[in-house]
PDB file of C-alpha atoms in Angstrom:
ATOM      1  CA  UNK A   1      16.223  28.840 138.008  1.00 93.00           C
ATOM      2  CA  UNK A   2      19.096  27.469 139.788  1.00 95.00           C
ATOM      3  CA  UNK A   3      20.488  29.436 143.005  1.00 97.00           C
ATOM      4  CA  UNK A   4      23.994  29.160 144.091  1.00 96.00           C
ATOM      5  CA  UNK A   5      24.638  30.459 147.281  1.00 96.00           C
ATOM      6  CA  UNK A   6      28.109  31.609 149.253  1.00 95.00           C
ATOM      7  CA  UNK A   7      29.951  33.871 152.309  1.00 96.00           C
ATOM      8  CA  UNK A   8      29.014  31.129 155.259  1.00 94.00           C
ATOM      9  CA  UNK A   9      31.809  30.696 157.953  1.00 97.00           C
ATOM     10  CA  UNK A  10      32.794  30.888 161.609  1.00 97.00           C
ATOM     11  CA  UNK A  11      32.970  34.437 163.468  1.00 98.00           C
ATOM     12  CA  UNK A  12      32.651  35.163 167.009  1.00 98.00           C
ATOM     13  CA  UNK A  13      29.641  36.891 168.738  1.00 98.00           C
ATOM     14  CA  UNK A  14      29.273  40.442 167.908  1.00 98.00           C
ATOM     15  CA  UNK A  15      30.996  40.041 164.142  1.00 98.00           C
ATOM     16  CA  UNK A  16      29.415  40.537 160.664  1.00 98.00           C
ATOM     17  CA  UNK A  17      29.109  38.264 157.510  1.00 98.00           C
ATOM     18  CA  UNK A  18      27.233  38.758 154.290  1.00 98.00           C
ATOM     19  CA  UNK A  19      25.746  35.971 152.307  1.00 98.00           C
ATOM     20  CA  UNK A  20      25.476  35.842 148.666  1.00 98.00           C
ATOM     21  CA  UNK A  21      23.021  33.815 146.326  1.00 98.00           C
ATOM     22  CA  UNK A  22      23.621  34.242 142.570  1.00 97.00           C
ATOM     23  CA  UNK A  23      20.572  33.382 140.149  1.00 96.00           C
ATOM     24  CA  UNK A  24      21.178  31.658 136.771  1.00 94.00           C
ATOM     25  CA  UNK A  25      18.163  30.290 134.281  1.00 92.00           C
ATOM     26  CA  UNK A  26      15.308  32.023 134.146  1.00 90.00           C
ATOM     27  CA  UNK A  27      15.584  34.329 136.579  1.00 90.00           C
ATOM     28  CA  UNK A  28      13.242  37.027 135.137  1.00 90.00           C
ATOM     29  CA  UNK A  29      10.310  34.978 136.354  1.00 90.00           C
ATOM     30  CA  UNK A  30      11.513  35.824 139.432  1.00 92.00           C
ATOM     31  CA  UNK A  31       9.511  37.659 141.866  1.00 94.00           C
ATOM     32  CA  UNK A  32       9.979  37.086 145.663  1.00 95.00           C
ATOM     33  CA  UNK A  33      13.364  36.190 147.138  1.00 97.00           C
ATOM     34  CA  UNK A  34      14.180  34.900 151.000  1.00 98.00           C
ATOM     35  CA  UNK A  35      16.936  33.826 153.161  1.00 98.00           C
ATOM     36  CA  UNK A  36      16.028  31.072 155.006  1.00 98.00           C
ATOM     37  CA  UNK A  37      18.023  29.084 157.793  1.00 98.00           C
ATOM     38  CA  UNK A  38      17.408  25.687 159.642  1.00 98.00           C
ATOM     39  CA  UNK A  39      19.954  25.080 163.131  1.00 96.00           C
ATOM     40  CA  UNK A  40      19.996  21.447 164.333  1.00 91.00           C
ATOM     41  CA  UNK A  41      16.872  19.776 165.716  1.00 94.00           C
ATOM     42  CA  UNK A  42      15.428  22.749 164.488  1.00 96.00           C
ATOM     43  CA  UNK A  43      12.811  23.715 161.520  1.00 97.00           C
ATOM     44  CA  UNK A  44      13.827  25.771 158.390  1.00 97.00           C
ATOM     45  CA  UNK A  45      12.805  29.354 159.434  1.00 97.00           C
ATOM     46  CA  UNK A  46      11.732  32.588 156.898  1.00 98.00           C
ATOM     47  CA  UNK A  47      14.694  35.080 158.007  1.00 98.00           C
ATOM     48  CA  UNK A  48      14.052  37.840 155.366  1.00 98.00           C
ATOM     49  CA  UNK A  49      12.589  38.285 152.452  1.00 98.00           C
ATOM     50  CA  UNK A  50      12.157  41.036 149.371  1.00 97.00           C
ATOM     51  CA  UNK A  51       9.884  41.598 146.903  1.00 95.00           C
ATOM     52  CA  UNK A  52      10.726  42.065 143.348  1.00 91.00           C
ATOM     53  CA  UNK A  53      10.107  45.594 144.226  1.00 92.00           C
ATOM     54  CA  UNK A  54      12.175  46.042 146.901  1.00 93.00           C
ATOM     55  CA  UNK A  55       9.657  45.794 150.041  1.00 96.00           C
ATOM     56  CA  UNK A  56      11.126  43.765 153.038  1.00 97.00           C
ATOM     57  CA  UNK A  57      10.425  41.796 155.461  1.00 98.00           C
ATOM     58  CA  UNK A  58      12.371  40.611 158.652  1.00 98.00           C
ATOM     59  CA  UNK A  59      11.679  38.329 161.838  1.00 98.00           C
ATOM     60  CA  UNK A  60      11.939  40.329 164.948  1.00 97.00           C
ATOM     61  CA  UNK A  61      15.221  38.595 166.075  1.00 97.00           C
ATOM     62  CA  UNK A  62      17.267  39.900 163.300  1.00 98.00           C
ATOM     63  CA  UNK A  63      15.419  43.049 162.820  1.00 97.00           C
ATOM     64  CA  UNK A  64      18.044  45.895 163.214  1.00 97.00           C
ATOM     65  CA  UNK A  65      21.080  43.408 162.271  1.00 98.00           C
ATOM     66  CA  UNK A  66      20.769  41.655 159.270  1.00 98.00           C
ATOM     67  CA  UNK A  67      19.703  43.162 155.830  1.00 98.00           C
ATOM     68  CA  UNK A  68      18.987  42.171 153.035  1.00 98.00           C
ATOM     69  CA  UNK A  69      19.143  43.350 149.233  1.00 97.00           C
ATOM     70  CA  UNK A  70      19.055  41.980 145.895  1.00 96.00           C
ATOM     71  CA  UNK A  71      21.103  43.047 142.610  1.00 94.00           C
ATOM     72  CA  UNK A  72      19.122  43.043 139.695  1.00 92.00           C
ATOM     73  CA  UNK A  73      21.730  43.208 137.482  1.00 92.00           C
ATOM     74  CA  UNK A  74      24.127  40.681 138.780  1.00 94.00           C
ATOM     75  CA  UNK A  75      21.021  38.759 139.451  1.00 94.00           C
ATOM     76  CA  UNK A  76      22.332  38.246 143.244  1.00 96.00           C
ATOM     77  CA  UNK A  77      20.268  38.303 146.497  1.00 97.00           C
ATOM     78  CA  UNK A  78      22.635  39.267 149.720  1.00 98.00           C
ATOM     79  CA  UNK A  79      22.179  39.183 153.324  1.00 98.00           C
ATOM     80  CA  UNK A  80      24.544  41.306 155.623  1.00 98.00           C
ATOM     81  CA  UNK A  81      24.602  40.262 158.947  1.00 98.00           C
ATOM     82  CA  UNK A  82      25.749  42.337 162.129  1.00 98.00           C
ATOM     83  CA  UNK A  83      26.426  41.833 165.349  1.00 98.00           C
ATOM     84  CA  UNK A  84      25.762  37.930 165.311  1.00 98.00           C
ATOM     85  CA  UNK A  85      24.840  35.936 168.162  1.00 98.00           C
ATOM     86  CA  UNK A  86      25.855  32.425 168.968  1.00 97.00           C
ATOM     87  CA  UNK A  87      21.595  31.901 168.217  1.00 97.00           C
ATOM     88  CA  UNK A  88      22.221  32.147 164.531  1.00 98.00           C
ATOM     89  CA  UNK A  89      23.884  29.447 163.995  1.00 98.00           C
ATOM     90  CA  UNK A  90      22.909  27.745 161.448  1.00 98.00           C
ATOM     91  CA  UNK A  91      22.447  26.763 157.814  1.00 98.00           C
ATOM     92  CA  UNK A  92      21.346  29.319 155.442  1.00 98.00           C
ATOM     93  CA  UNK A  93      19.346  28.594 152.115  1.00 98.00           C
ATOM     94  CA  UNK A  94      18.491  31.206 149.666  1.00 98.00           C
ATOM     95  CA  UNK A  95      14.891  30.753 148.384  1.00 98.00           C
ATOM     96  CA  UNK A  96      13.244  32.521 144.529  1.00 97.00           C
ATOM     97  CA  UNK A  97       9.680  32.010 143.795  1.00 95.00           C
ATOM     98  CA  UNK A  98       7.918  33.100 140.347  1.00 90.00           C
ATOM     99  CA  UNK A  99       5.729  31.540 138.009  1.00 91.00           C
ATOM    100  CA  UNK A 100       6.689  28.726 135.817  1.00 86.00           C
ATOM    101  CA  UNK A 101       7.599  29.615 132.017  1.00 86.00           C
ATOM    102  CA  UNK A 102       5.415  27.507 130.439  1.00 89.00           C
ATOM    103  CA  UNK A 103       1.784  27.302 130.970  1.00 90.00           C
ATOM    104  CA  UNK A 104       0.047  26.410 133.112  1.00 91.00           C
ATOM    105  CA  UNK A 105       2.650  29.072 134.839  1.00 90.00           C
ATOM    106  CA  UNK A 106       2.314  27.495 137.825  1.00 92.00           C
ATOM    107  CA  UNK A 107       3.907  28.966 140.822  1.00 90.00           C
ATOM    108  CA  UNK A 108       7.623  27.463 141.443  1.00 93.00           C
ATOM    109  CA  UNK A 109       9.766  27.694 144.325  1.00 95.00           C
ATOM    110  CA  UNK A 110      13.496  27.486 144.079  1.00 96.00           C
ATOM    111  CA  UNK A 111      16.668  26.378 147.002  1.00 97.00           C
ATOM    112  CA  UNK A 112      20.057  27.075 146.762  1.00 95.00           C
ATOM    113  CA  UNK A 113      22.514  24.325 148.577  1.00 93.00           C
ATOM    114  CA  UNK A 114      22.762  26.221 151.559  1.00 93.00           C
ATOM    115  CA  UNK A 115      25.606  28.201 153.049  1.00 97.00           C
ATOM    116  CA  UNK A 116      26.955  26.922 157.341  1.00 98.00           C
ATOM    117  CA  UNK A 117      26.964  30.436 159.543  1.00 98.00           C
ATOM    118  CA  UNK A 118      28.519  29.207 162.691  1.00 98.00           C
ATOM    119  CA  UNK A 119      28.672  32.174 165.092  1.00 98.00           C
ATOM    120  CA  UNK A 120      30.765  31.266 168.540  1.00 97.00           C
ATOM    121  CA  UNK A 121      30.129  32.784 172.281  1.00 93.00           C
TER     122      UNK A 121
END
């Protein structure tokens, strides 16, 4: 599976971007999907995530702004992101995990290149 991710930028406080992630390969072993994001000096941080049945999952600082969806027929994961703060800054890597296609099927984990959000005061 190979993950190619997009939409990063600059926008002031209080704007909106949506990042994309487009899956190529074998992307019906995919199950889970994620955004993550890493600022400087910082760790890489689970910002949302969806099930291959739709359930989500959000940290509490985003909760209420960002959301995020995946196209199962353009085999795309988004995230739409509202009313950004100057605090989620960062860079933003799309994540798929499923199990291998050969045996022993073991359980893979996939990274796009990461996208730059840079969100100014």
């Amino acid at each position: 599976v190979q993950l190619q991710a997009s939409g990063g930028g600059l926008v002031h406080a209080g704007g909106s971007l949506r990042l994309s992630c487009v899956a190529s390969g074998s992307v019906f072993t995919i199950n889970h999907m994620a955004w993550y994001r890493q600022a400087p000096g910082k760790e890489r941080e689970l910002v949302a995530s969806i099930s291959r049945v739709g359930s989500t999952n959000y940290i509490d600082s985003v909760l209420g702004r960002f959301t995020i969806s995946r196209d199962y027929v353009k085999d795309t994961l988004n995230l739409q992101m509202n009313s950004l703060r100057p605090e989620d800054t960062a860079v933003y890597y799309c994540n798929a995990e499923g199990p291998d296609i050969t045996p022993p099927y073991s359980e893979r984990s996939y990274w796009g290149q990461g996208t730059q959000v840079t969100v100014s005061s």
